[in-house]
């Protein structure tokens, strides 16, 4: 892996500088694959503690990769990539020179809109904005920006764990320009990912199918039909899934799963998601209330060491 800056050429210039907002599970992963694949990356979050958490996620993942790819110099490999990442809590400063912004902050329409509305006043006119939202409307997030920026706005939906999952969904709104779309395709490919394209519909492709399944698995356990362990075993050994639904829920984050259901509930009926699919699940609400978010908090459906 080279740590030299390469970037992607588009008709409006080279995309070399990537700014990622949110240093959690997803933002850390996106910053890492950007830095591994020739982009100069700025990672931004609201606190230094959150930034440090992101850097820890990245360095753990890089040493895992380094142990396989460069076993003689894992430290050098990790440092070489990490040198392409700088951090700041100053959102305005983070985007001043950015060619591409990828937002991976909390799954809240209001907070995402507030952030993008502010960034729109600070970023270069040609900078592309992308959201990694799991379930919110890209069109509604983009409406916080100028009409010109809405042409340079799309969904860029990575999957967890970002360094290992090959898919990226590129979500076009009716305003996303062809040039923006083509540039995002090239960037995705440069990051070693495989893109699919979809319209701005709730959950895009994967989550539209995956989230109802995950929510139904919780209801199954809530009803007492089976234990999380047996549901996971059944779907791994009988359904061919790499992780059963409860391991996956802990992996994704129970708070994120709950925000997704809540967001869809508020818009119930739109986009073809029925009220039944997103009705509240007391077991999920209770776990989130107790701070049991899954792997990121050490406890979820399972205790995570
Ligand atoms: N950093 C770097 N590499 C990683 C990694 C990480 N964080 N996690 C896994 N890997 C790599 C491993 O090093 C390994 O690489 P090699 O094949 O080169 O050896 C490979 O991924 C497989 O890992 P493991 O052998 O350790 O373990 P595994 O075979 O059990 O795979 C897994 C781990 C890839 C996470 C697999 O369990 C899996 O695919 N789980 C399902 C994940 C999934 O469904 N994600 C989507 C969630 S939904 C979502 O993201 C959308 C949303 O909006 C909510
Ligand atoms: P996370 O809770 O791990 O991290 C979110 C980060 O955003 C935190 O570090 C938080 O401090 C930060 N943040 C909150 N408000 C901010 C702001 N105004 N400015 C900058 N940073 C801010 O969450 P995550 O799992 O990484 O999810 C992030 C986004 O990615 C969400 O939109 C989620 O739906 C989406 N997503 C999640 C997954 C998943 O499996 N977890 C997969 C794909 C997409």
mmCIF file of C-alpha atoms and ligand atoms in Angstrom:
data_model
loop_
_atom_site.group_PDB
_atom_site.id
_atom_site.type_symbol
_atom_site.label_atom_id
_atom_site.label_comp_id
_atom_site.label_asym_id
_atom_site.label_seq_id
_atom_site.Cartn_x
_atom_site.Cartn_y
_atom_site.Cartn_z
ATOM 1 C CA UNK A 1 0.000 0.000 0.000
ATOM 2 C CA UNK A 2 1.361 3.380 -0.973
ATOM 3 C CA UNK A 3 0.901 6.353 1.300
ATOM 4 C CA UNK A 4 1.568 8.844 -1.548
ATOM 5 C CA UNK A 5 -1.267 11.244 -2.404
ATOM 6 C CA UNK A 6 -2.918 10.308 -5.702
ATOM 7 C CA UNK A 7 -6.543 11.396 -5.697
ATOM 8 C CA UNK A 8 -9.083 11.166 -8.487
ATOM 9 C CA UNK A 9 -9.370 13.430 -11.536
ATOM 10 C CA UNK A 10 -12.754 14.818 -12.482
ATOM 11 C CA UNK A 11 -13.773 17.377 -15.087
ATOM 12 C CA UNK A 12 -13.746 20.076 -12.404
ATOM 13 C CA UNK A 13 -10.306 19.140 -11.060
ATOM 14 C CA UNK A 14 -8.547 16.613 -8.885
ATOM 15 C CA UNK A 15 -10.150 15.183 -5.751
ATOM 16 C CA UNK A 16 -7.276 14.762 -3.311
ATOM 17 C CA UNK A 17 -8.467 16.154 -0.012
ATOM 18 C CA UNK A 18 -11.093 14.210 1.869
ATOM 19 C CA UNK A 19 -12.725 15.440 5.059
ATOM 20 C CA UNK A 20 -14.697 12.955 7.141
ATOM 21 C CA UNK A 21 -17.140 14.073 9.829
ATOM 22 C CA UNK A 22 -17.731 11.679 12.713
ATOM 23 C CA UNK A 23 -14.884 9.625 14.172
ATOM 24 C CA UNK A 24 -17.065 6.705 15.259
ATOM 25 C CA UNK A 25 -17.299 3.216 13.784
ATOM 26 C CA UNK A 26 -18.031 4.390 10.247
ATOM 27 C CA UNK A 27 -16.162 7.699 10.043
ATOM 28 C CA UNK A 28 -12.970 6.060 11.324
ATOM 29 C CA UNK A 29 -13.304 3.319 8.709
ATOM 30 C CA UNK A 30 -13.952 5.770 5.870
ATOM 31 C CA UNK A 31 -11.017 7.974 6.905
ATOM 32 C CA UNK A 32 -8.829 4.868 7.026
ATOM 33 C CA UNK A 33 -9.689 3.552 3.570
ATOM 34 C CA UNK A 34 -9.283 7.060 2.177
ATOM 35 C CA UNK A 35 -5.834 7.373 3.743
ATOM 36 C CA UNK A 36 -4.891 3.868 2.579
ATOM 37 C CA UNK A 37 -5.828 4.694 -0.985
ATOM 38 C CA UNK A 38 -4.123 7.950 -1.754
ATOM 39 C CA UNK A 39 -6.267 10.689 -0.209
ATOM 40 C CA UNK A 40 -5.103 13.301 2.269
ATOM 41 C CA UNK A 41 -7.662 12.991 5.063
ATOM 42 C CA UNK A 42 -8.967 15.287 7.785
ATOM 43 C CA UNK A 43 -11.105 13.594 10.427
ATOM 44 C CA UNK A 44 -13.413 15.873 12.391
ATOM 45 C CA UNK A 45 -15.640 15.299 15.410
ATOM 46 C CA UNK A 46 -17.077 17.380 18.235
ATOM 47 C CA UNK A 47 -14.631 16.371 20.987
ATOM 48 C CA UNK A 48 -10.986 15.365 21.259
ATOM 49 C CA UNK A 49 -12.126 12.205 23.049
ATOM 50 C CA UNK A 50 -14.218 11.186 20.027
ATOM 51 C CA UNK A 51 -11.280 11.907 17.701
ATOM 52 C CA UNK A 52 -8.998 9.786 19.868
ATOM 53 C CA UNK A 53 -11.565 6.982 19.767
ATOM 54 C CA UNK A 54 -11.520 7.198 15.956
ATOM 55 C CA UNK A 55 -7.722 7.117 15.806
ATOM 56 C CA UNK A 56 -7.716 4.053 18.086
ATOM 57 C CA UNK A 57 -10.188 2.261 15.792
ATOM 58 C CA UNK A 58 -7.999 3.086 12.786
ATOM 59 C CA UNK A 59 -4.723 2.049 14.340
ATOM 60 C CA UNK A 60 -6.203 -1.280 15.545
ATOM 61 C CA UNK A 61 -7.561 -2.015 12.081
ATOM 62 C CA UNK A 62 -4.308 -1.025 10.370
ATOM 63 C CA UNK A 63 -2.226 -3.241 12.623
ATOM 64 C CA UNK A 64 -4.552 -6.112 11.796
ATOM 65 C CA UNK A 65 -3.988 -5.469 8.077
ATOM 66 C CA UNK A 66 -0.262 -4.795 8.590
ATOM 67 C CA UNK A 67 0.207 -8.140 10.363
ATOM 68 C CA UNK A 68 -0.977 -9.839 7.172
ATOM 69 C CA UNK A 69 0.509 -7.584 4.518
ATOM 70 C CA UNK A 70 3.693 -6.250 6.103
ATOM 71 C CA UNK A 71 4.482 -8.530 9.059
ATOM 72 C CA UNK A 72 8.095 -7.320 9.286
ATOM 73 C CA UNK A 73 7.130 -3.687 9.812
ATOM 74 C CA UNK A 74 3.596 -3.403 11.157
ATOM 75 C CA UNK A 75 4.415 -0.189 12.989
ATOM 76 C CA UNK A 76 5.923 1.445 9.895
ATOM 77 C CA UNK A 77 2.918 0.376 7.813
ATOM 78 C CA UNK A 78 0.464 1.780 10.368
ATOM 79 C CA UNK A 79 2.370 5.033 10.773
ATOM 80 C CA UNK A 80 2.700 5.495 7.004
ATOM 81 C CA UNK A 81 -1.090 5.463 6.627
ATOM 82 C CA UNK A 82 -1.856 7.392 9.815
ATOM 83 C CA UNK A 83 0.439 10.178 8.634
ATOM 84 C CA UNK A 84 -2.161 10.878 5.916
ATOM 85 C CA UNK A 85 -4.798 11.628 8.563
ATOM 86 C CA UNK A 86 -5.028 14.813 10.606
ATOM 87 C CA UNK A 87 -7.774 15.689 13.082
ATOM 88 C CA UNK A 88 -9.674 18.751 14.228
ATOM 89 C CA UNK A 89 -12.770 19.685 16.211
ATOM 90 C CA UNK A 90 -13.126 22.867 14.137
ATOM 91 C CA UNK A 91 -15.672 21.967 11.437
ATOM 92 C CA UNK A 92 -15.097 25.131 9.388
ATOM 93 C CA UNK A 93 -11.338 24.679 9.302
ATOM 94 C CA UNK A 94 -11.812 20.994 8.429
ATOM 95 C CA UNK A 95 -13.537 21.789 5.117
ATOM 96 C CA UNK A 96 -11.708 24.917 3.972
ATOM 97 C CA UNK A 97 -9.620 23.009 1.432
ATOM 98 C CA UNK A 98 -11.642 19.831 1.055
ATOM 99 C CA UNK A 99 -12.509 18.409 -2.382
ATOM 100 C CA UNK A 100 -14.874 15.847 -0.871
ATOM 101 C CA UNK A 101 -16.728 15.766 2.457
ATOM 102 C CA UNK A 102 -18.128 12.486 3.748
ATOM 103 C CA UNK A 103 -20.399 12.850 6.759
ATOM 104 C CA UNK A 104 -20.724 9.901 9.164
ATOM 105 C CA UNK A 105 -22.156 11.502 12.308
ATOM 106 C CA UNK A 106 -25.131 10.479 14.433
ATOM 107 C CA UNK A 107 -28.235 9.317 12.494
ATOM 108 C CA UNK A 108 -30.333 12.460 13.056
ATOM 109 C CA UNK A 109 -31.806 14.502 10.206
ATOM 110 C CA UNK A 110 -31.670 17.728 12.195
ATOM 111 C CA UNK A 111 -28.048 17.346 13.310
ATOM 112 C CA UNK A 112 -26.909 16.322 9.812
ATOM 113 C CA UNK A 113 -28.765 19.266 8.253
ATOM 114 C CA UNK A 114 -27.270 21.700 10.785
ATOM 115 C CA UNK A 115 -23.784 20.429 10.003
ATOM 116 C CA UNK A 116 -24.150 20.536 6.200
ATOM 117 C CA UNK A 117 -25.835 23.953 6.295
ATOM 118 C CA UNK A 118 -22.801 25.301 8.128
ATOM 119 C CA UNK A 119 -20.256 23.475 5.956
ATOM 120 C CA UNK A 120 -21.924 24.872 2.821
ATOM 121 C CA UNK A 121 -20.836 28.362 3.897
ATOM 122 C CA UNK A 122 -17.249 27.253 4.567
ATOM 123 C CA UNK A 123 -16.336 24.789 1.796
ATOM 124 C CA UNK A 124 -15.067 25.563 -1.710
ATOM 125 C CA UNK A 125 -17.802 25.905 -4.356
ATOM 126 C CA UNK A 126 -16.562 22.779 -6.146
ATOM 127 C CA UNK A 127 -16.394 20.559 -3.047
ATOM 128 C CA UNK A 128 -18.639 17.478 -3.218
ATOM 129 C CA UNK A 129 -20.751 16.691 -0.136
ATOM 130 C CA UNK A 130 -21.765 13.115 0.667
ATOM 131 C CA UNK A 131 -23.659 11.541 3.534
ATOM 132 C CA UNK A 132 -23.134 8.027 4.857
ATOM 133 C CA UNK A 133 -26.633 7.961 6.367
ATOM 134 C CA UNK A 134 -28.146 4.483 6.737
ATOM 135 C CA UNK A 135 -31.740 5.467 6.313
ATOM 136 C CA UNK A 136 -32.422 9.198 6.039
ATOM 137 C CA UNK A 137 -33.433 10.981 2.855
ATOM 138 C CA UNK A 138 -30.384 12.386 1.035
ATOM 139 C CA UNK A 139 -32.670 14.936 -0.628
ATOM 140 C CA UNK A 140 -33.840 16.227 2.759
ATOM 141 C CA UNK A 141 -30.307 16.409 4.149
ATOM 142 C CA UNK A 142 -29.095 18.226 1.012
ATOM 143 C CA UNK A 143 -31.877 20.821 1.255
ATOM 144 C CA UNK A 144 -29.826 22.440 4.029
ATOM 145 C CA UNK A 145 -27.408 23.559 1.271
ATOM 146 C CA UNK A 146 -27.521 25.946 -1.697
ATOM 147 C CA UNK A 147 -29.034 24.818 -5.021
ATOM 148 C CA UNK A 148 -25.549 24.666 -6.547
ATOM 149 C CA UNK A 149 -24.299 22.400 -3.751
ATOM 150 C CA UNK A 150 -27.327 20.128 -4.109
ATOM 151 C CA UNK A 151 -25.953 19.267 -7.559
ATOM 152 C CA UNK A 152 -22.757 18.203 -5.804
ATOM 153 C CA UNK A 153 -24.530 16.203 -3.100
ATOM 154 C CA UNK A 154 -25.134 12.453 -2.940
ATOM 155 C CA UNK A 155 -25.325 9.519 -0.589
ATOM 156 C CA UNK A 156 -22.120 7.510 -0.216
ATOM 157 C CA UNK A 157 -23.111 4.574 1.941
ATOM 158 C CA UNK A 158 -20.284 2.401 3.237
ATOM 159 C CA UNK A 159 -20.726 -0.819 5.213
ATOM 160 C CA UNK A 160 -19.413 -1.897 8.576
ATOM 161 C CA UNK A 161 -16.558 -2.846 9.009
ATOM 162 C CA UNK A 162 -15.513 -0.399 6.283
ATOM 163 C CA UNK A 163 -11.994 -1.786 5.746
ATOM 164 C CA UNK A 164 -13.403 -5.258 5.066
ATOM 165 C CA UNK A 165 -16.750 -4.654 3.325
ATOM 166 C CA UNK A 166 -16.486 -4.125 -0.424
ATOM 167 C CA UNK A 167 -19.841 -2.481 -1.124
ATOM 168 C CA UNK A 168 -20.649 1.225 -1.389
ATOM 169 C CA UNK A 169 -24.132 2.401 -2.353
ATOM 170 C CA UNK A 170 -24.061 5.630 -4.357
ATOM 171 C CA UNK A 171 -27.364 7.389 -3.860
ATOM 172 C CA UNK A 172 -28.428 9.943 -6.437
ATOM 173 C CA UNK A 173 -31.071 12.543 -5.779
ATOM 174 C CA UNK A 174 -32.889 14.212 -8.669
ATOM 175 C CA UNK A 175 -30.419 17.111 -8.258
ATOM 176 C CA UNK A 176 -27.157 15.114 -8.192
ATOM 177 C CA UNK A 177 -25.224 15.996 -11.354
ATOM 178 C CA UNK A 178 -23.772 13.359 -13.668
ATOM 179 C CA UNK A 179 -20.303 14.714 -12.977
ATOM 180 C CA UNK A 180 -20.728 14.380 -9.207
ATOM 181 C CA UNK A 181 -22.004 10.845 -9.634
ATOM 182 C CA UNK A 182 -19.132 9.846 -11.952
ATOM 183 C CA UNK A 183 -16.546 11.387 -9.608
ATOM 184 C CA UNK A 184 -18.002 9.462 -6.660
ATOM 185 C CA UNK A 185 -17.892 6.232 -8.657
ATOM 186 C CA UNK A 186 -14.204 6.796 -9.441
ATOM 187 C CA UNK A 187 -13.410 7.649 -5.829
ATOM 188 C CA UNK A 188 -15.231 4.554 -4.591
ATOM 189 C CA UNK A 189 -13.273 2.376 -6.996
ATOM 190 C CA UNK A 190 -10.001 4.038 -6.028
ATOM 191 C CA UNK A 191 -10.814 3.150 -2.443
ATOM 192 C CA UNK A 192 -10.954 -0.495 -3.528
ATOM 193 C CA UNK A 193 -14.724 -0.685 -3.176
ATOM 194 C CA UNK A 194 -17.409 -1.925 -5.506
ATOM 195 C CA UNK A 195 -20.240 0.585 -6.096
ATOM 196 C CA UNK A 196 -23.923 0.074 -6.788
ATOM 197 C CA UNK A 197 -26.285 2.895 -7.700
ATOM 198 C CA UNK A 198 -29.683 3.522 -6.212
ATOM 199 C CA UNK A 199 -32.403 6.098 -5.929
ATOM 200 C CA UNK A 200 -32.990 8.113 -2.782
ATOM 201 C CA UNK A 201 -35.481 5.712 -1.176
ATOM 202 C CA UNK A 202 -35.601 4.735 2.532
ATOM 203 C CA UNK A 203 -32.758 2.325 3.349
ATOM 204 C CA UNK A 204 -31.535 2.346 -0.267
ATOM 205 C CA UNK A 205 -30.904 -1.304 -1.231
ATOM 206 C CA UNK A 206 -29.236 -3.133 1.646
ATOM 207 C CA UNK A 207 -30.930 -1.544 4.661
ATOM 208 C CA UNK A 208 -34.369 -1.630 3.058
ATOM 209 C CA UNK A 209 -34.037 -5.414 3.185
ATOM 210 C CA UNK A 210 -31.723 -5.855 6.175
ATOM 211 C CA UNK A 211 -33.267 -3.587 8.836
ATOM 212 C CA UNK A 212 -36.785 -5.144 8.762
ATOM 213 C CA UNK A 213 -35.088 -8.548 9.167
ATOM 214 C CA UNK A 214 -33.033 -7.332 12.162
ATOM 215 C CA UNK A 215 -36.067 -5.729 13.812
ATOM 216 C CA UNK A 216 -38.098 -8.905 13.304
ATOM 217 C CA UNK A 217 -35.347 -10.950 14.947
ATOM 218 C CA UNK A 218 -35.619 -8.751 18.074
ATOM 219 C CA UNK A 219 -39.408 -9.233 18.104
ATOM 220 C CA UNK A 220 -38.895 -12.986 17.863
ATOM 221 C CA UNK A 221 -36.729 -12.971 20.997
ATOM 222 C CA UNK A 222 -39.051 -10.513 22.740
ATOM 223 C CA UNK A 223 -41.939 -12.909 22.196
ATOM 224 C CA UNK A 224 -39.836 -15.666 23.749
ATOM 225 C CA UNK A 225 -39.831 -17.795 20.577
ATOM 226 C CA UNK A 226 -36.072 -18.432 20.765
ATOM 227 C CA UNK A 227 -32.897 -17.110 22.402
ATOM 228 C CA UNK A 228 -30.525 -14.661 20.622
ATOM 229 C CA UNK A 229 -27.904 -17.421 20.617
ATOM 230 C CA UNK A 230 -30.229 -19.866 18.843
ATOM 231 C CA UNK A 231 -31.482 -17.285 16.348
ATOM 232 C CA UNK A 232 -27.874 -16.403 15.486
ATOM 233 C CA UNK A 233 -26.872 -20.047 15.185
ATOM 234 C CA UNK A 234 -29.906 -20.713 12.976
ATOM 235 C CA UNK A 235 -29.216 -17.848 10.579
ATOM 236 C CA UNK A 236 -25.467 -18.593 10.414
ATOM 237 C CA UNK A 237 -25.772 -22.330 9.880
ATOM 238 C CA UNK A 238 -29.161 -22.425 8.159
ATOM 239 C CA UNK A 239 -29.319 -19.051 6.421
ATOM 240 C CA UNK A 240 -25.696 -18.734 5.356
ATOM 241 C CA UNK A 241 -25.164 -15.343 7.029
ATOM 242 C CA UNK A 242 -21.617 -14.567 8.286
ATOM 243 C CA UNK A 243 -23.150 -13.210 11.507
ATOM 244 C CA UNK A 244 -26.579 -13.916 12.965
ATOM 245 C CA UNK A 245 -28.903 -10.924 13.482
ATOM 246 C CA UNK A 246 -27.993 -10.322 17.156
ATOM 247 C CA UNK A 247 -24.241 -10.395 16.552
ATOM 248 C CA UNK A 248 -24.869 -8.034 13.648
ATOM 249 C CA UNK A 249 -27.071 -5.717 15.736
ATOM 250 C CA UNK A 250 -24.321 -5.506 18.370
ATOM 251 C CA UNK A 251 -21.861 -4.835 15.567
ATOM 252 C CA UNK A 252 -23.931 -2.097 13.885
ATOM 253 C CA UNK A 253 -24.862 -0.449 17.229
ATOM 254 C CA UNK A 254 -28.269 -0.756 18.889
ATOM 255 C CA UNK A 255 -28.574 3.035 19.059
ATOM 256 C CA UNK A 256 -28.070 3.267 15.288
ATOM 257 C CA UNK A 257 -30.629 0.485 14.673
ATOM 258 C CA UNK A 258 -33.075 2.286 16.951
ATOM 259 C CA UNK A 259 -32.516 5.688 15.229
ATOM 260 C CA UNK A 260 -33.171 4.055 11.860
ATOM 261 C CA UNK A 261 -36.475 2.528 13.039
ATOM 262 C CA UNK A 262 -37.470 5.790 14.704
ATOM 263 C CA UNK A 263 -36.676 7.838 11.576
ATOM 264 C CA UNK A 264 -38.787 5.553 9.422
ATOM 265 C CA UNK A 265 -41.578 5.551 12.025
ATOM 266 C CA UNK A 266 -41.760 9.337 11.852
ATOM 267 C CA UNK A 267 -42.250 9.046 8.083
ATOM 268 C CA UNK A 268 -44.395 5.968 8.229
ATOM 269 C CA UNK A 269 -46.203 5.119 5.023
ATOM 270 C CA UNK A 270 -43.700 6.928 2.810
ATOM 271 C CA UNK A 271 -41.332 4.945 0.653
ATOM 272 C CA UNK A 272 -43.336 1.771 1.092
ATOM 273 C CA UNK A 273 -42.235 0.949 4.654
ATOM 274 C CA UNK A 274 -45.273 -0.191 6.596
ATOM 275 C CA UNK A 275 -46.128 0.915 10.141
ATOM 276 C CA UNK A 276 -45.945 -2.701 11.248
ATOM 277 C CA UNK A 277 -42.250 -2.985 10.291
ATOM 278 C CA UNK A 278 -41.151 0.002 12.352
ATOM 279 C CA UNK A 279 -43.471 -0.108 15.354
ATOM 280 C CA UNK A 280 -41.604 0.389 18.666
ATOM 281 C CA UNK A 281 -39.808 -2.593 20.175
ATOM 282 C CA UNK A 282 -39.681 -2.261 23.990
ATOM 283 C CA UNK A 283 -36.694 -4.646 24.279
ATOM 284 C CA UNK A 284 -34.597 -2.539 21.891
ATOM 285 C CA UNK A 285 -35.657 0.712 23.566
ATOM 286 C CA UNK A 286 -34.786 -0.670 26.990
ATOM 287 C CA UNK A 287 -31.287 -1.804 25.964
ATOM 288 C CA UNK A 288 -30.527 1.581 24.390
ATOM 289 C CA UNK A 289 -31.859 3.398 27.468
ATOM 290 C CA UNK A 290 -29.540 1.274 29.640
ATOM 291 C CA UNK A 291 -26.574 2.335 27.467
ATOM 292 C CA UNK A 292 -26.230 -1.150 25.950
ATOM 293 C CA UNK A 293 -25.304 -0.107 22.413
ATOM 294 C CA UNK A 294 -23.471 -3.293 21.412
ATOM 295 C CA UNK A 295 -19.756 -3.628 20.734
ATOM 296 C CA UNK A 296 -19.017 0.070 20.991
ATOM 297 C CA UNK A 297 -20.223 0.197 24.613
ATOM 298 C CA UNK A 298 -19.076 -3.310 25.599
ATOM 299 C CA UNK A 299 -22.626 -4.622 26.108
ATOM 300 C CA UNK A 300 -25.621 -5.242 23.880
ATOM 301 C CA UNK A 301 -27.445 -8.490 23.273
ATOM 302 C CA UNK A 302 -24.118 -10.061 24.189
ATOM 303 C CA UNK A 303 -21.351 -8.963 26.569
ATOM 304 C CA UNK A 304 -18.425 -7.929 24.390
ATOM 305 C CA UNK A 305 -15.003 -8.383 25.960
HETATM 306 N N1 LIG B 1 -10.235 -3.871 9.820
HETATM 307 C C1 LIG B 1 -9.489 -4.481 8.886
HETATM 308 N N2 LIG B 1 -9.762 -5.701 8.397
HETATM 309 C C2 LIG B 1 -10.835 -6.340 8.904
HETATM 310 C C3 LIG B 1 -11.664 -5.763 9.888
HETATM 311 C C4 LIG B 1 -11.328 -4.464 10.338
HETATM 312 N N3 LIG B 1 -12.051 -3.826 11.253
HETATM 313 N N4 LIG B 1 -12.657 -6.637 10.180
HETATM 314 C C5 LIG B 1 -12.470 -7.710 9.403
HETATM 315 N N5 LIG B 1 -11.378 -7.536 8.651
HETATM 316 C C6 LIG B 1 -10.823 -8.461 7.653
HETATM 317 C C7 LIG B 1 -10.010 -9.551 8.298
HETATM 318 O O1 LIG B 1 -8.689 -9.141 8.564
HETATM 319 C C8 LIG B 1 -10.086 -10.631 7.245
HETATM 320 O O2 LIG B 1 -9.234 -10.340 6.154
HETATM 321 P P1 LIG B 1 -8.572 -11.485 5.232
HETATM 322 O O3 LIG B 1 -9.704 -12.159 4.544
HETATM 323 O O4 LIG B 1 -7.672 -10.728 4.318
HETATM 324 O O5 LIG B 1 -7.854 -12.363 6.198
HETATM 325 C C9 LIG B 1 -11.501 -10.490 6.737
HETATM 326 O O6 LIG B 1 -11.893 -9.145 7.022
HETATM 327 C C10 LIG B 1 -12.435 -11.441 7.428
HETATM 328 O O7 LIG B 1 -12.289 -11.277 8.842
HETATM 329 P P2 LIG B 1 -12.110 -12.477 9.881
HETATM 330 O O8 LIG B 1 -11.465 -13.651 9.215
HETATM 331 O O9 LIG B 1 -11.507 -11.955 11.127
HETATM 332 O O10 LIG B 1 -13.560 -12.795 10.358
HETATM 333 P P3 LIG B 1 -14.807 -13.183 9.545
HETATM 334 O O11 LIG B 1 -14.502 -14.075 8.397
HETATM 335 O O12 LIG B 1 -15.760 -13.601 10.580
HETATM 336 O O13 LIG B 1 -15.307 -11.784 8.925
HETATM 337 C C11 LIG B 1 -16.683 -9.919 9.032
HETATM 338 C C12 LIG B 1 -15.583 -10.677 9.726
HETATM 339 C C13 LIG B 1 -16.168 -9.400 7.695
HETATM 340 C C14 LIG B 1 -17.052 -8.763 9.937
HETATM 341 C C15 LIG B 1 -17.882 -10.924 8.799
HETATM 342 O O14 LIG B 1 -18.263 -11.478 10.040
HETATM 343 C C16 LIG B 1 -19.079 -10.254 8.183
HETATM 344 O O15 LIG B 1 -19.160 -10.072 6.964
HETATM 345 N N6 LIG B 1 -20.068 -9.899 9.042
HETATM 346 C C17 LIG B 1 -21.280 -9.241 8.569
HETATM 347 C C18 LIG B 1 -20.992 -7.768 8.405
HETATM 348 C C19 LIG B 1 -22.150 -7.058 7.797
HETATM 349 O O16 LIG B 1 -23.184 -7.611 7.433
HETATM 350 N N7 LIG B 1 -21.984 -5.739 7.686
HETATM 351 C C20 LIG B 1 -23.006 -4.864 7.176
HETATM 352 C C21 LIG B 1 -23.735 -4.263 8.355
HETATM 353 S S1 LIG B 1 -25.058 -3.241 7.846
HETATM 354 C C22 LIG B 1 -24.304 -1.810 7.441
HETATM 355 O O17 LIG B 1 -23.122 -1.612 7.575
HETATM 356 C C23 LIG B 1 -25.215 -0.762 6.887
HETATM 357 C C24 LIG B 1 -25.865 0.149 7.815
HETATM 358 O O18 LIG B 1 -26.170 1.266 7.389
HETATM 359 C C25 LIG B 1 -26.279 -0.241 9.199
HETATM 360 P P1 LIG B 2 -21.022 6.221 16.001
HETATM 361 O O1 LIG B 2 -21.981 6.455 17.133
HETATM 362 O O2 LIG B 2 -20.004 5.142 16.125
HETATM 363 O O3 LIG B 2 -20.232 7.582 15.677
HETATM 364 C C1 LIG B 2 -20.860 8.803 15.466
HETATM 365 C C2 LIG B 2 -19.829 9.903 15.700
HETATM 366 O O4 LIG B 2 -20.383 11.151 15.259
HETATM 367 C C3 LIG B 2 -19.462 10.085 17.182
HETATM 368 O O5 LIG B 2 -18.047 10.051 17.308
HETATM 369 C C4 LIG B 2 -20.009 11.474 17.539
HETATM 370 O O6 LIG B 2 -19.217 12.178 18.473
HETATM 371 C C5 LIG B 2 -19.956 12.151 16.165
HETATM 372 N N1 LIG B 2 -20.784 13.336 16.019
HETATM 373 C C6 LIG B 2 -22.038 13.547 16.489
HETATM 374 N N2 LIG B 2 -22.468 14.778 16.117
HETATM 375 C C7 LIG B 2 -21.458 15.345 15.402
HETATM 376 C C8 LIG B 2 -21.282 16.591 14.736
HETATM 377 N N3 LIG B 2 -22.251 17.517 14.742
HETATM 378 N N4 LIG B 2 -20.118 16.838 14.084
HETATM 379 C C9 LIG B 2 -19.131 15.899 14.065
HETATM 380 N N5 LIG B 2 -19.246 14.691 14.668
HETATM 381 C C10 LIG B 2 -20.397 14.428 15.330
HETATM 382 O O7 LIG B 2 -21.944 6.020 14.708
HETATM 383 P P2 LIG B 2 -21.618 5.187 13.373
HETATM 384 O O8 LIG B 2 -22.042 3.788 13.573
HETATM 385 O O9 LIG B 2 -20.247 5.494 12.928
HETATM 386 O O10 LIG B 2 -22.681 5.832 12.369
HETATM 387 C C11 LIG B 2 -22.432 7.071 11.751
HETATM 388 C C12 LIG B 2 -23.350 7.232 10.556
HETATM 389 O O11 LIG B 2 -23.129 6.145 9.638
HETATM 390 C C13 LIG B 2 -24.840 7.209 10.867
HETATM 391 O O12 LIG B 2 -25.499 8.038 9.972
HETATM 392 C C14 LIG B 2 -25.209 5.744 10.634
HETATM 393 O O13 LIG B 2 -26.553 5.564 10.343
HETATM 394 C C15 LIG B 2 -24.338 5.446 9.423
HETATM 395 N N6 LIG B 2 -23.991 4.029 9.222
HETATM 396 C C16 LIG B 2 -23.766 3.208 10.301
HETATM 397 C C17 LIG B 2 -23.408 1.872 10.065
HETATM 398 C C18 LIG B 2 -23.128 0.949 11.198
HETATM 399 O O14 LIG B 2 -23.072 -0.272 10.969
HETATM 400 N N7 LIG B 2 -22.927 1.399 12.409
HETATM 401 C C19 LIG B 2 -23.247 1.418 8.749
HETATM 402 C C20 LIG B 2 -23.453 2.303 7.672
HETATM 403 C C21 LIG B 2 -23.852 3.617 7.923
#
